[in-house]
């Protein structure tokens, strides 16, 4: 599937990369993989079943029971033991669990096959933290999102409230700060921009503006 185009989009939590990735998927009619959902899945299962993250046998068994299936909107849903667990994966608590399990090289290595399996025609938008550096180093286009911590916390706070989830802005700010440090400082696949990635600071940019910019960059990459 080397001829299938992949756009790798990495960046900080709540920097706008997921919202833009979803819109980009709709525009290009590409499949959309939010790789964070895989680490959230492992975090969720780890919390549920007390998974030993140092046991290759246990981790393999868990991952062998995970299936990614695209929905009508081209996004991949997560099934564990034939049960759709996608809706259980978006709490702040599971987000922190995801940050913990993502530090295990065994987990990251074993998840590569699942991520690579998502490369399907006509193309894939791969969203995460090491898509351009580790998972899809030969991606046609690589984007790295950044934004101020306070703006990201405000966005996340608003998103949770709109979803009917009570949240505290100060707590969210601290959680995002901890998440940033954990992602950037981990030894295995730390969060960083690929050498050939385009850096986008979304602090003061609207989604439509960013989307237009990326679409233009993709057209150039195809030329």
PDB file of N, CA and C in Angstrom, residues 27-119:
ATOM      1  N   UNK A  27     -13.086  16.535   3.498  1.00  0.00           N
ATOM      2  CA  UNK A  27     -12.774  17.246   2.253  1.00  0.00           C
ATOM      3  C   UNK A  27     -12.149  16.317   1.213  1.00  0.00           C
ATOM      4  N   UNK A  28     -11.177  15.496   1.677  1.00  0.00           N
ATOM      5  CA  UNK A  28     -10.440  14.632   0.753  1.00  0.00           C
ATOM      6  C   UNK A  28     -11.077  13.254   0.610  1.00  0.00           C
ATOM      7  N   UNK A  29     -12.070  12.971   1.507  1.00  0.00           N
ATOM      8  CA  UNK A  29     -12.702  11.645   1.541  1.00  0.00           C
ATOM      9  C   UNK A  29     -11.676  10.552   1.859  1.00  0.00           C
ATOM     10  N   UNK A  30     -10.696  10.909   2.705  1.00  0.00           N
ATOM     11  CA  UNK A  30      -9.705   9.963   3.194  1.00  0.00           C
ATOM     12  C   UNK A  30     -10.207   9.365   4.508  1.00  0.00           C
ATOM     13  N   UNK A  31      -9.726   8.164   4.824  1.00  0.00           N
ATOM     14  CA  UNK A  31     -10.006   7.585   6.140  1.00  0.00           C
ATOM     15  C   UNK A  31      -9.277   8.408   7.204  1.00  0.00           C
ATOM     16  N   UNK A  32      -9.830   8.387   8.414  1.00  0.00           N
ATOM     17  CA  UNK A  32      -9.251   9.164   9.505  1.00  0.00           C
ATOM     18  C   UNK A  32      -8.916   8.259  10.685  1.00  0.00           C
ATOM     19  N   UNK A  33      -7.625   8.238  11.059  1.00  0.00           N
ATOM     20  CA  UNK A  33      -7.188   7.480  12.231  1.00  0.00           C
ATOM     21  C   UNK A  33      -6.725   8.437  13.319  1.00  0.00           C
ATOM     22  N   UNK A  34      -7.413   8.409  14.450  1.00  0.00           N
ATOM     23  CA  UNK A  34      -6.957   9.128  15.632  1.00  0.00           C
ATOM     24  C   UNK A  34      -6.162   8.116  16.445  1.00  0.00           C
ATOM     25  N   UNK A  35      -4.826   8.121  16.291  1.00  0.00           N
ATOM     26  CA  UNK A  35      -4.013   7.089  16.933  1.00  0.00           C
ATOM     27  C   UNK A  35      -4.125   7.126  18.455  1.00  0.00           C
ATOM     28  N   UNK A  36      -4.468   8.312  18.990  1.00  0.00           N
ATOM     29  CA  UNK A  36      -4.619   8.426  20.433  1.00  0.00           C
ATOM     30  C   UNK A  36      -5.685   7.494  20.966  1.00  0.00           C
ATOM     31  N   UNK A  37      -6.658   7.164  20.111  1.00  0.00           N
ATOM     32  CA  UNK A  37      -7.742   6.284  20.546  1.00  0.00           C
ATOM     33  C   UNK A  37      -7.216   4.876  20.848  1.00  0.00           C
ATOM     34  N   UNK A  38      -6.112   4.500  20.184  1.00  0.00           N
ATOM     35  CA  UNK A  38      -5.514   3.193  20.450  1.00  0.00           C
ATOM     36  C   UNK A  38      -4.872   3.152  21.831  1.00  0.00           C
ATOM     37  N   UNK A  39      -4.152   4.223  22.172  1.00  0.00           N
ATOM     38  CA  UNK A  39      -3.524   4.281  23.503  1.00  0.00           C
ATOM     39  C   UNK A  39      -4.583   4.453  24.590  1.00  0.00           C
ATOM     40  N   UNK A  40      -5.646   5.174  24.252  1.00  0.00           N
ATOM     41  CA  UNK A  40      -6.770   5.276  25.194  1.00  0.00           C
ATOM     42  C   UNK A  40      -7.416   3.900  25.398  1.00  0.00           C
ATOM     43  N   UNK A  41      -7.473   3.123  24.324  1.00  0.00           N
ATOM     44  CA  UNK A  41      -8.044   1.777  24.424  1.00  0.00           C
ATOM     45  C   UNK A  41      -7.217   0.908  25.367  1.00  0.00           C
ATOM     46  N   UNK A  42      -5.902   0.942  25.174  1.00  0.00           N
ATOM     47  CA  UNK A  42      -5.022   0.152  26.041  1.00  0.00           C
ATOM     48  C   UNK A  42      -5.114   0.656  27.478  1.00  0.00           C
ATOM     49  N   UNK A  43      -5.191   1.990  27.643  1.00  0.00           N
ATOM     50  CA  UNK A  43      -5.334   2.578  28.974  1.00  0.00           C
ATOM     51  C   UNK A  43      -6.630   2.146  29.633  1.00  0.00           C
ATOM     52  N   UNK A  44      -7.697   2.134  28.851  1.00  0.00           N
ATOM     53  CA  UNK A  44      -9.018   1.725  29.359  1.00  0.00           C
ATOM     54  C   UNK A  44      -9.001   0.252  29.774  1.00  0.00           C
ATOM     55  N   UNK A  45      -8.443  -0.584  28.912  1.00  0.00           N
ATOM     56  CA  UNK A  45      -8.391  -2.022  29.195  1.00  0.00           C
ATOM     57  C   UNK A  45      -7.448  -2.305  30.364  1.00  0.00           C
ATOM     58  N   UNK A  46      -6.355  -1.548  30.408  1.00  0.00           N
ATOM     59  CA  UNK A  46      -5.398  -1.689  31.523  1.00  0.00           C
ATOM     60  C   UNK A  46      -6.076  -1.409  32.855  1.00  0.00           C
ATOM     61  N   UNK A  47      -6.880  -0.366  32.874  1.00  0.00           N
ATOM     62  CA  UNK A  47      -7.611  -0.004  34.094  1.00  0.00           C
ATOM     63  C   UNK A  47      -8.687  -1.048  34.415  1.00  0.00           C
ATOM     64  N   UNK A  48      -9.293  -1.582  33.386  1.00  0.00           N
ATOM     65  CA  UNK A  48     -10.396  -2.531  33.548  1.00  0.00           C
ATOM     66  C   UNK A  48      -9.905  -3.915  33.978  1.00  0.00           C
ATOM     67  N   UNK A  49      -8.779  -4.350  33.398  1.00  0.00           N
ATOM     68  CA  UNK A  49      -8.328  -5.726  33.586  1.00  0.00           C
ATOM     69  C   UNK A  49      -6.975  -5.857  34.270  1.00  0.00           C
ATOM     70  N   UNK A  50      -6.405  -4.742  34.762  1.00  0.00           N
ATOM     71  CA  UNK A  50      -5.092  -4.768  35.428  1.00  0.00           C
ATOM     72  C   UNK A  50      -4.039  -5.440  34.547  1.00  0.00           C
ATOM     73  N   UNK A  51      -3.947  -4.968  33.324  1.00  0.00           N
ATOM     74  CA  UNK A  51      -3.002  -5.504  32.343  1.00  0.00           C
ATOM     75  C   UNK A  51      -1.556  -5.274  32.779  1.00  0.00           C
ATOM     76  N   UNK A  52      -0.714  -6.305  32.641  1.00  0.00           N
ATOM     77  CA  UNK A  52       0.712  -6.177  32.909  1.00  0.00           C
ATOM     78  C   UNK A  52       1.376  -5.657  31.635  1.00  0.00           C
ATOM     79  N   UNK A  53       1.740  -4.386  31.631  1.00  0.00           N
ATOM     80  CA  UNK A  53       2.273  -3.747  30.429  1.00  0.00           C
ATOM     81  C   UNK A  53       3.685  -4.199  30.082  1.00  0.00           C
ATOM     82  N   UNK A  54       4.303  -4.965  30.969  1.00  0.00           N
ATOM     83  CA  UNK A  54       5.642  -5.498  30.702  1.00  0.00           C
ATOM     84  C   UNK A  54       5.588  -6.922  30.157  1.00  0.00           C
ATOM     85  N   UNK A  55       4.382  -7.482  30.085  1.00  0.00           N
ATOM     86  CA  UNK A  55       4.223  -8.842  29.605  1.00  0.00           C
ATOM     87  C   UNK A  55       3.858  -8.846  28.126  1.00  0.00           C
ATOM     88  N   UNK A  56       4.773  -9.325  27.286  1.00  0.00           N
ATOM     89  CA  UNK A  56       4.509  -9.364  25.850  1.00  0.00           C
ATOM     90  C   UNK A  56       3.292 -10.234  25.550  1.00  0.00           C
ATOM     91  N   UNK A  57       3.154 -11.332  26.266  1.00  0.00           N
ATOM     92  CA  UNK A  57       2.033 -12.237  26.063  1.00  0.00           C
ATOM     93  C   UNK A  57       0.705 -11.538  26.346  1.00  0.00           C
ATOM     94  N   UNK A  58       0.632 -10.805  27.482  1.00  0.00           N
ATOM     95  CA  UNK A  58      -0.614 -10.128  27.854  1.00  0.00           C
ATOM     96  C   UNK A  58      -0.949  -9.002  26.890  1.00  0.00           C
ATOM     97  N   UNK A  59       0.055  -8.194  26.558  1.00  0.00           N
ATOM     98  CA  UNK A  59      -0.186  -7.068  25.650  1.00  0.00           C
ATOM     99  C   UNK A  59      -0.593  -7.574  24.269  1.00  0.00           C
ATOM    100  N   UNK A  60       0.093  -8.617  23.779  1.00  0.00           N
ATOM    101  CA  UNK A  60      -0.265  -9.196  22.476  1.00  0.00           C
ATOM    102  C   UNK A  60      -1.698  -9.712  22.492  1.00  0.00           C
ATOM    103  N   UNK A  61      -2.070 -10.369  23.580  1.00  0.00           N
ATOM    104  CA  UNK A  61      -3.411 -10.923  23.697  1.00  0.00           C
ATOM    105  C   UNK A  61      -4.465  -9.819  23.636  1.00  0.00           C
ATOM    106  N   UNK A  62      -4.178  -8.691  24.322  1.00  0.00           N
ATOM    107  CA  UNK A  62      -5.101  -7.555  24.309  1.00  0.00           C
ATOM    108  C   UNK A  62      -5.226  -6.991  22.896  1.00  0.00           C
ATOM    109  N   UNK A  63      -4.086  -6.746  22.262  1.00  0.00           N
ATOM    110  CA  UNK A  63      -4.085  -6.129  20.941  1.00  0.00           C
ATOM    111  C   UNK A  63      -4.711  -7.054  19.897  1.00  0.00           C
ATOM    112  N   UNK A  64      -4.521  -8.362  20.053  1.00  0.00           N
ATOM    113  CA  UNK A  64      -5.144  -9.318  19.130  1.00  0.00           C
ATOM    114  C   UNK A  64      -6.663  -9.315  19.240  1.00  0.00           C
ATOM    115  N   UNK A  65      -7.166  -8.796  20.363  1.00  0.00           N
ATOM    116  CA  UNK A  65      -8.618  -8.726  20.568  1.00  0.00           C
ATOM    117  C   UNK A  65      -9.195  -7.348  20.236  1.00  0.00           C
ATOM    118  N   UNK A  66      -8.323  -6.456  19.715  1.00  0.00           N
ATOM    119  CA  UNK A  66      -8.765  -5.131  19.289  1.00  0.00           C
ATOM    120  C   UNK A  66      -8.921  -5.122  17.772  1.00  0.00           C
ATOM    121  N   UNK A  67     -10.034  -4.589  17.314  1.00  0.00           N
ATOM    122  CA  UNK A  67     -10.286  -4.478  15.877  1.00  0.00           C
ATOM    123  C   UNK A  67     -10.710  -3.052  15.556  1.00  0.00           C
ATOM    124  N   UNK A  68     -10.139  -2.505  14.498  1.00  0.00           N
ATOM    125  CA  UNK A  68     -10.492  -1.158  14.044  1.00  0.00           C
ATOM    126  C   UNK A  68     -11.368  -1.275  12.806  1.00  0.00           C
ATOM    127  N   UNK A  69     -12.569  -0.722  12.891  1.00  0.00           N
ATOM    128  CA  UNK A  69     -13.495  -0.775  11.765  1.00  0.00           C
ATOM    129  C   UNK A  69     -13.944   0.635  11.400  1.00  0.00           C
ATOM    130  N   UNK A  70     -13.849   1.011  10.123  1.00  0.00           N
ATOM    131  CA  UNK A  70     -14.268   2.357   9.716  1.00  0.00           C
ATOM    132  C   UNK A  70     -15.781   2.505   9.718  1.00  0.00           C
ATOM    133  N   UNK A  71     -16.234   3.633  10.211  1.00  0.00           N
ATOM    134  CA  UNK A  71     -17.665   3.930  10.205  1.00  0.00           C
ATOM    135  C   UNK A  71     -18.013   4.669   8.911  1.00  0.00           C
ATOM    136  N   UNK A  72     -19.283   5.047   8.762  1.00  0.00           N
ATOM    137  CA  UNK A  72     -19.722   5.733   7.551  1.00  0.00           C
ATOM    138  C   UNK A  72     -19.026   7.078   7.361  1.00  0.00           C
ATOM    139  N   UNK A  73     -18.599   7.696   8.495  1.00  0.00           N
ATOM    140  CA  UNK A  73     -17.932   8.999   8.388  1.00  0.00           C
ATOM    141  C   UNK A  73     -16.416   8.850   8.215  1.00  0.00           C
ATOM    142  N   UNK A  74     -15.960   7.619   7.880  1.00  0.00           N
ATOM    143  CA  UNK A  74     -14.557   7.311   7.569  1.00  0.00           C
ATOM    144  C   UNK A  74     -13.639   7.280   8.793  1.00  0.00           C
ATOM    145  N   UNK A  75     -14.207   7.413   9.995  1.00  0.00           N
ATOM    146  CA  UNK A  75     -13.408   7.327  11.210  1.00  0.00           C
ATOM    147  C   UNK A  75     -13.401   5.891  11.723  1.00  0.00           C
ATOM    148  N   UNK A  76     -12.288   5.486  12.337  1.00  0.00           N
ATOM    149  CA  UNK A  76     -12.175   4.122  12.839  1.00  0.00           C
ATOM    150  C   UNK A  76     -12.744   4.016  14.253  1.00  0.00           C
ATOM    151  N   UNK A  77     -13.619   3.046  14.433  1.00  0.00           N
ATOM    152  CA  UNK A  77     -14.176   2.728  15.738  1.00  0.00           C
ATOM    153  C   UNK A  77     -13.365   1.580  16.336  1.00  0.00           C
ATOM    154  N   UNK A  78     -13.292   1.544  17.677  1.00  0.00           N
ATOM    155  CA  UNK A  78     -12.505   0.509  18.348  1.00  0.00           C
ATOM    156  C   UNK A  78     -13.418  -0.557  18.942  1.00  0.00           C
ATOM    157  N   UNK A  79     -13.165  -1.792  18.540  1.00  0.00           N
ATOM    158  CA  UNK A  79     -13.907  -2.932  19.089  1.00  0.00           C
ATOM    159  C   UNK A  79     -12.936  -3.796  19.897  1.00  0.00           C
ATOM    160  N   UNK A  80     -13.352  -4.141  21.104  1.00  0.00           N
ATOM    161  CA  UNK A  80     -12.549  -5.026  21.950  1.00  0.00           C
ATOM    162  C   UNK A  80     -13.394  -6.245  22.306  1.00  0.00           C
ATOM    163  N   UNK A  81     -12.911  -7.405  21.926  1.00  0.00           N
ATOM    164  CA  UNK A  81     -13.669  -8.648  22.104  1.00  0.00           C
ATOM    165  C   UNK A  81     -15.071  -8.497  21.500  1.00  0.00           C
ATOM    166  N   UNK A  82     -15.083  -7.905  20.289  1.00  0.00           N
ATOM    167  CA  UNK A  82     -16.313  -7.720  19.496  1.00  0.00           C
ATOM    168  C   UNK A  82     -17.291  -6.708  20.090  1.00  0.00           C
ATOM    169  N   UNK A  83     -16.857  -5.935  21.066  1.00  0.00           N
ATOM    170  CA  UNK A  83     -17.716  -4.910  21.659  1.00  0.00           C
ATOM    171  C   UNK A  83     -17.156  -3.524  21.347  1.00  0.00           C
ATOM    172  N   UNK A  84     -18.010  -2.630  20.868  1.00  0.00           N
ATOM    173  CA  UNK A  84     -17.587  -1.265  20.551  1.00  0.00           C
ATOM    174  C   UNK A  84     -17.339  -0.501  21.856  1.00  0.00           C
ATOM    175  N   UNK A  85     -16.071  -0.146  22.102  1.00  0.00           N
ATOM    176  CA  UNK A  85     -15.716   0.551  23.346  1.00  0.00           C
ATOM    177  C   UNK A  85     -15.386   2.026  23.103  1.00  0.00           C
ATOM    178  N   UNK A  86     -15.585   2.487  21.868  1.00  0.00           N
ATOM    179  CA  UNK A  86     -15.169   3.836  21.479  1.00  0.00           C
ATOM    180  C   UNK A  86     -15.683   4.920  22.426  1.00  0.00           C
ATOM    181  N   UNK A  87     -16.947   4.845  22.808  1.00  0.00           N
ATOM    182  CA  UNK A  87     -17.560   5.897  23.627  1.00  0.00           C
ATOM    183  C   UNK A  87     -17.043   5.940  25.063  1.00  0.00           C
ATOM    184  N   UNK A  88     -16.270   4.945  25.471  1.00  0.00           N
ATOM    185  CA  UNK A  88     -15.737   4.917  26.834  1.00  0.00           C
ATOM    186  C   UNK A  88     -14.336   5.533  26.931  1.00  0.00           C
ATOM    187  N   UNK A  89     -13.837   6.040  25.817  1.00  0.00           N
ATOM    188  CA  UNK A  89     -12.408   6.363  25.748  1.00  0.00           C
ATOM    189  C   UNK A  89     -12.042   7.841  25.848  1.00  0.00           C
ATOM    190  N   UNK A  90     -13.034   8.719  26.047  1.00  0.00           N
ATOM    191  CA  UNK A  90     -12.731  10.141  25.914  1.00  0.00           C
ATOM    192  C   UNK A  90     -12.699  10.951  27.202  1.00  0.00           C
ATOM    193  N   UNK A  91     -12.711  10.312  28.353  1.00  0.00           N
ATOM    194  CA  UNK A  91     -12.636  11.053  29.620  1.00  0.00           C
ATOM    195  C   UNK A  91     -11.197  11.504  29.867  1.00  0.00           C
ATOM    196  N   UNK A  92     -11.038  12.519  30.722  1.00  0.00           N
ATOM    197  CA  UNK A  92      -9.705  13.005  31.055  1.00  0.00           C
ATOM    198  C   UNK A  92      -8.901  11.915  31.766  1.00  0.00           C
ATOM    199  N   UNK A  93      -9.579  11.117  32.573  1.00  0.00           N
ATOM    200  CA  UNK A  93      -8.907  10.041  33.307  1.00  0.00           C
ATOM    201  C   UNK A  93      -8.287   9.025  32.352  1.00  0.00           C
ATOM    202  N   UNK A  94      -9.047   8.643  31.335  1.00  0.00           N
ATOM    203  CA  UNK A  94      -8.523   7.691  30.354  1.00  0.00           C
ATOM    204  C   UNK A  94      -7.410   8.337  29.527  1.00  0.00           C
ATOM    205  N   UNK A  95      -7.501   9.652  29.329  1.00  0.00           N
ATOM    206  CA  UNK A  95      -6.442  10.374  28.625  1.00  0.00           C
ATOM    207  C   UNK A  95      -5.118  10.274  29.367  1.00  0.00           C
ATOM    208  N   UNK A  96      -5.167  10.385  30.684  1.00  0.00           N
ATOM    209  CA  UNK A  96      -3.958  10.255  31.497  1.00  0.00           C
ATOM    210  C   UNK A  96      -3.444   8.815  31.477  1.00  0.00           C
ATOM    211  N   UNK A  97      -4.370   7.854  31.489  1.00  0.00           N
ATOM    212  CA  UNK A  97      -3.983   6.444  31.379  1.00  0.00           C
ATOM    213  C   UNK A  97      -3.273   6.195  30.041  1.00  0.00           C
ATOM    214  N   UNK A  98      -3.780   6.840  28.993  1.00  0.00           N
ATOM    215  CA  UNK A  98      -3.183   6.694  27.667  1.00  0.00           C
ATOM    216  C   UNK A  98      -1.749   7.201  27.658  1.00  0.00           C
ATOM    217  N   UNK A  99      -1.525   8.314  28.349  1.00  0.00           N
ATOM    218  CA  UNK A  99      -0.183   8.892  28.417  1.00  0.00           C
ATOM    219  C   UNK A  99       0.778   7.955  29.135  1.00  0.00           C
ATOM    220  N   UNK A 100       0.258   7.231  30.118  1.00  0.00           N
ATOM    221  CA  UNK A 100       1.089   6.280  30.876  1.00  0.00           C
ATOM    222  C   UNK A 100       1.452   5.070  30.018  1.00  0.00           C
ATOM    223  N   UNK A 101       0.443   4.446  29.394  1.00  0.00           N
ATOM    224  CA  UNK A 101       0.714   3.230  28.620  1.00  0.00           C
ATOM    225  C   UNK A 101       1.547   3.526  27.378  1.00  0.00           C
ATOM    226  N   UNK A 102       1.456   4.761  26.867  1.00  0.00           N
ATOM    227  CA  UNK A 102       2.200   5.104  25.653  1.00  0.00           C
ATOM    228  C   UNK A 102       3.704   5.166  25.894  1.00  0.00           C
ATOM    229  N   UNK A 103       4.117   5.151  27.146  1.00  0.00           N
ATOM    230  CA  UNK A 103       5.543   5.195  27.473  1.00  0.00           C
ATOM    231  C   UNK A 103       6.196   3.818  27.385  1.00  0.00           C
ATOM    232  N   UNK A 104       5.386   2.791  27.186  1.00  0.00           N
ATOM    233  CA  UNK A 104       5.910   1.423  27.099  1.00  0.00           C
ATOM    234  C   UNK A 104       6.251   1.075  25.656  1.00  0.00           C
ATOM    235  N   UNK A 105       7.525   0.797  25.388  1.00  0.00           N
ATOM    236  CA  UNK A 105       7.974   0.480  24.032  1.00  0.00           C
ATOM    237  C   UNK A 105       7.227  -0.734  23.471  1.00  0.00           C
ATOM    238  N   UNK A 106       6.993  -1.716  24.319  1.00  0.00           N
ATOM    239  CA  UNK A 106       6.286  -2.927  23.887  1.00  0.00           C
ATOM    240  C   UNK A 106       4.918  -2.578  23.328  1.00  0.00           C
ATOM    241  N   UNK A 107       4.188  -1.713  24.024  1.00  0.00           N
ATOM    242  CA  UNK A 107       2.852  -1.309  23.575  1.00  0.00           C
ATOM    243  C   UNK A 107       2.939  -0.578  22.244  1.00  0.00           C
ATOM    244  N   UNK A 108       3.864   0.370  22.149  1.00  0.00           N
ATOM    245  CA  UNK A 108       3.984   1.169  20.936  1.00  0.00           C
ATOM    246  C   UNK A 108       4.358   0.294  19.735  1.00  0.00           C
ATOM    247  N   UNK A 109       5.287  -0.637  19.954  1.00  0.00           N
ATOM    248  CA  UNK A 109       5.731  -1.492  18.852  1.00  0.00           C
ATOM    249  C   UNK A 109       4.612  -2.414  18.367  1.00  0.00           C
ATOM    250  N   UNK A 110       3.867  -2.972  19.312  1.00  0.00           N
ATOM    251  CA  UNK A 110       2.814  -3.912  18.937  1.00  0.00           C
ATOM    252  C   UNK A 110       1.609  -3.224  18.293  1.00  0.00           C
ATOM    253  N   UNK A 111       1.442  -1.924  18.570  1.00  0.00           N
ATOM    254  CA  UNK A 111       0.325  -1.186  17.970  1.00  0.00           C
ATOM    255  C   UNK A 111       0.615  -0.743  16.534  1.00  0.00           C
ATOM    256  N   UNK A 112       1.874  -0.834  16.108  1.00  0.00           N
ATOM    257  CA  UNK A 112       2.231  -0.395  14.758  1.00  0.00           C
ATOM    258  C   UNK A 112       1.442  -1.142  13.688  1.00  0.00           C
ATOM    259  N   UNK A 113       1.282  -2.441  13.866  1.00  0.00           N
ATOM    260  CA  UNK A 113       0.549  -3.233  12.866  1.00  0.00           C
ATOM    261  C   UNK A 113      -0.880  -2.728  12.713  1.00  0.00           C
ATOM    262  N   UNK A 114      -1.549  -2.436  13.835  1.00  0.00           N
ATOM    263  CA  UNK A 114      -2.929  -1.938  13.784  1.00  0.00           C
ATOM    264  C   UNK A 114      -2.993  -0.610  13.033  1.00  0.00           C
ATOM    265  N   UNK A 115      -2.020   0.256  13.310  1.00  0.00           N
ATOM    266  CA  UNK A 115      -2.017   1.568  12.663  1.00  0.00           C
ATOM    267  C   UNK A 115      -1.745   1.439  11.168  1.00  0.00           C
ATOM    268  N   UNK A 116      -0.811   0.595  10.812  1.00  0.00           N
ATOM    269  CA  UNK A 116      -0.491   0.403   9.388  1.00  0.00           C
ATOM    270  C   UNK A 116      -1.664  -0.227   8.636  1.00  0.00           C
ATOM    271  N   UNK A 117      -2.467  -1.012   9.337  1.00  0.00           N
ATOM    272  CA  UNK A 117      -3.613  -1.661   8.691  1.00  0.00           C
ATOM    273  C   UNK A 117      -4.682  -0.657   8.266  1.00  0.00           C
ATOM    274  N   UNK A 118      -4.585   0.571   8.777  1.00  0.00           N
ATOM    275  CA  UNK A 118      -5.575   1.600   8.454  1.00  0.00           C
ATOM    276  C   UNK A 118      -5.282   2.309   7.129  1.00  0.00           C
ATOM    277  N   UNK A 119      -4.129   2.022   6.542  1.00  0.00           N
ATOM    278  CA  UNK A 119      -3.778   2.644   5.260  1.00  0.00           C
ATOM    279  C   UNK A 119      -4.580   1.969   4.154  1.00  0.00           C
TER     280      UNK A 119
END
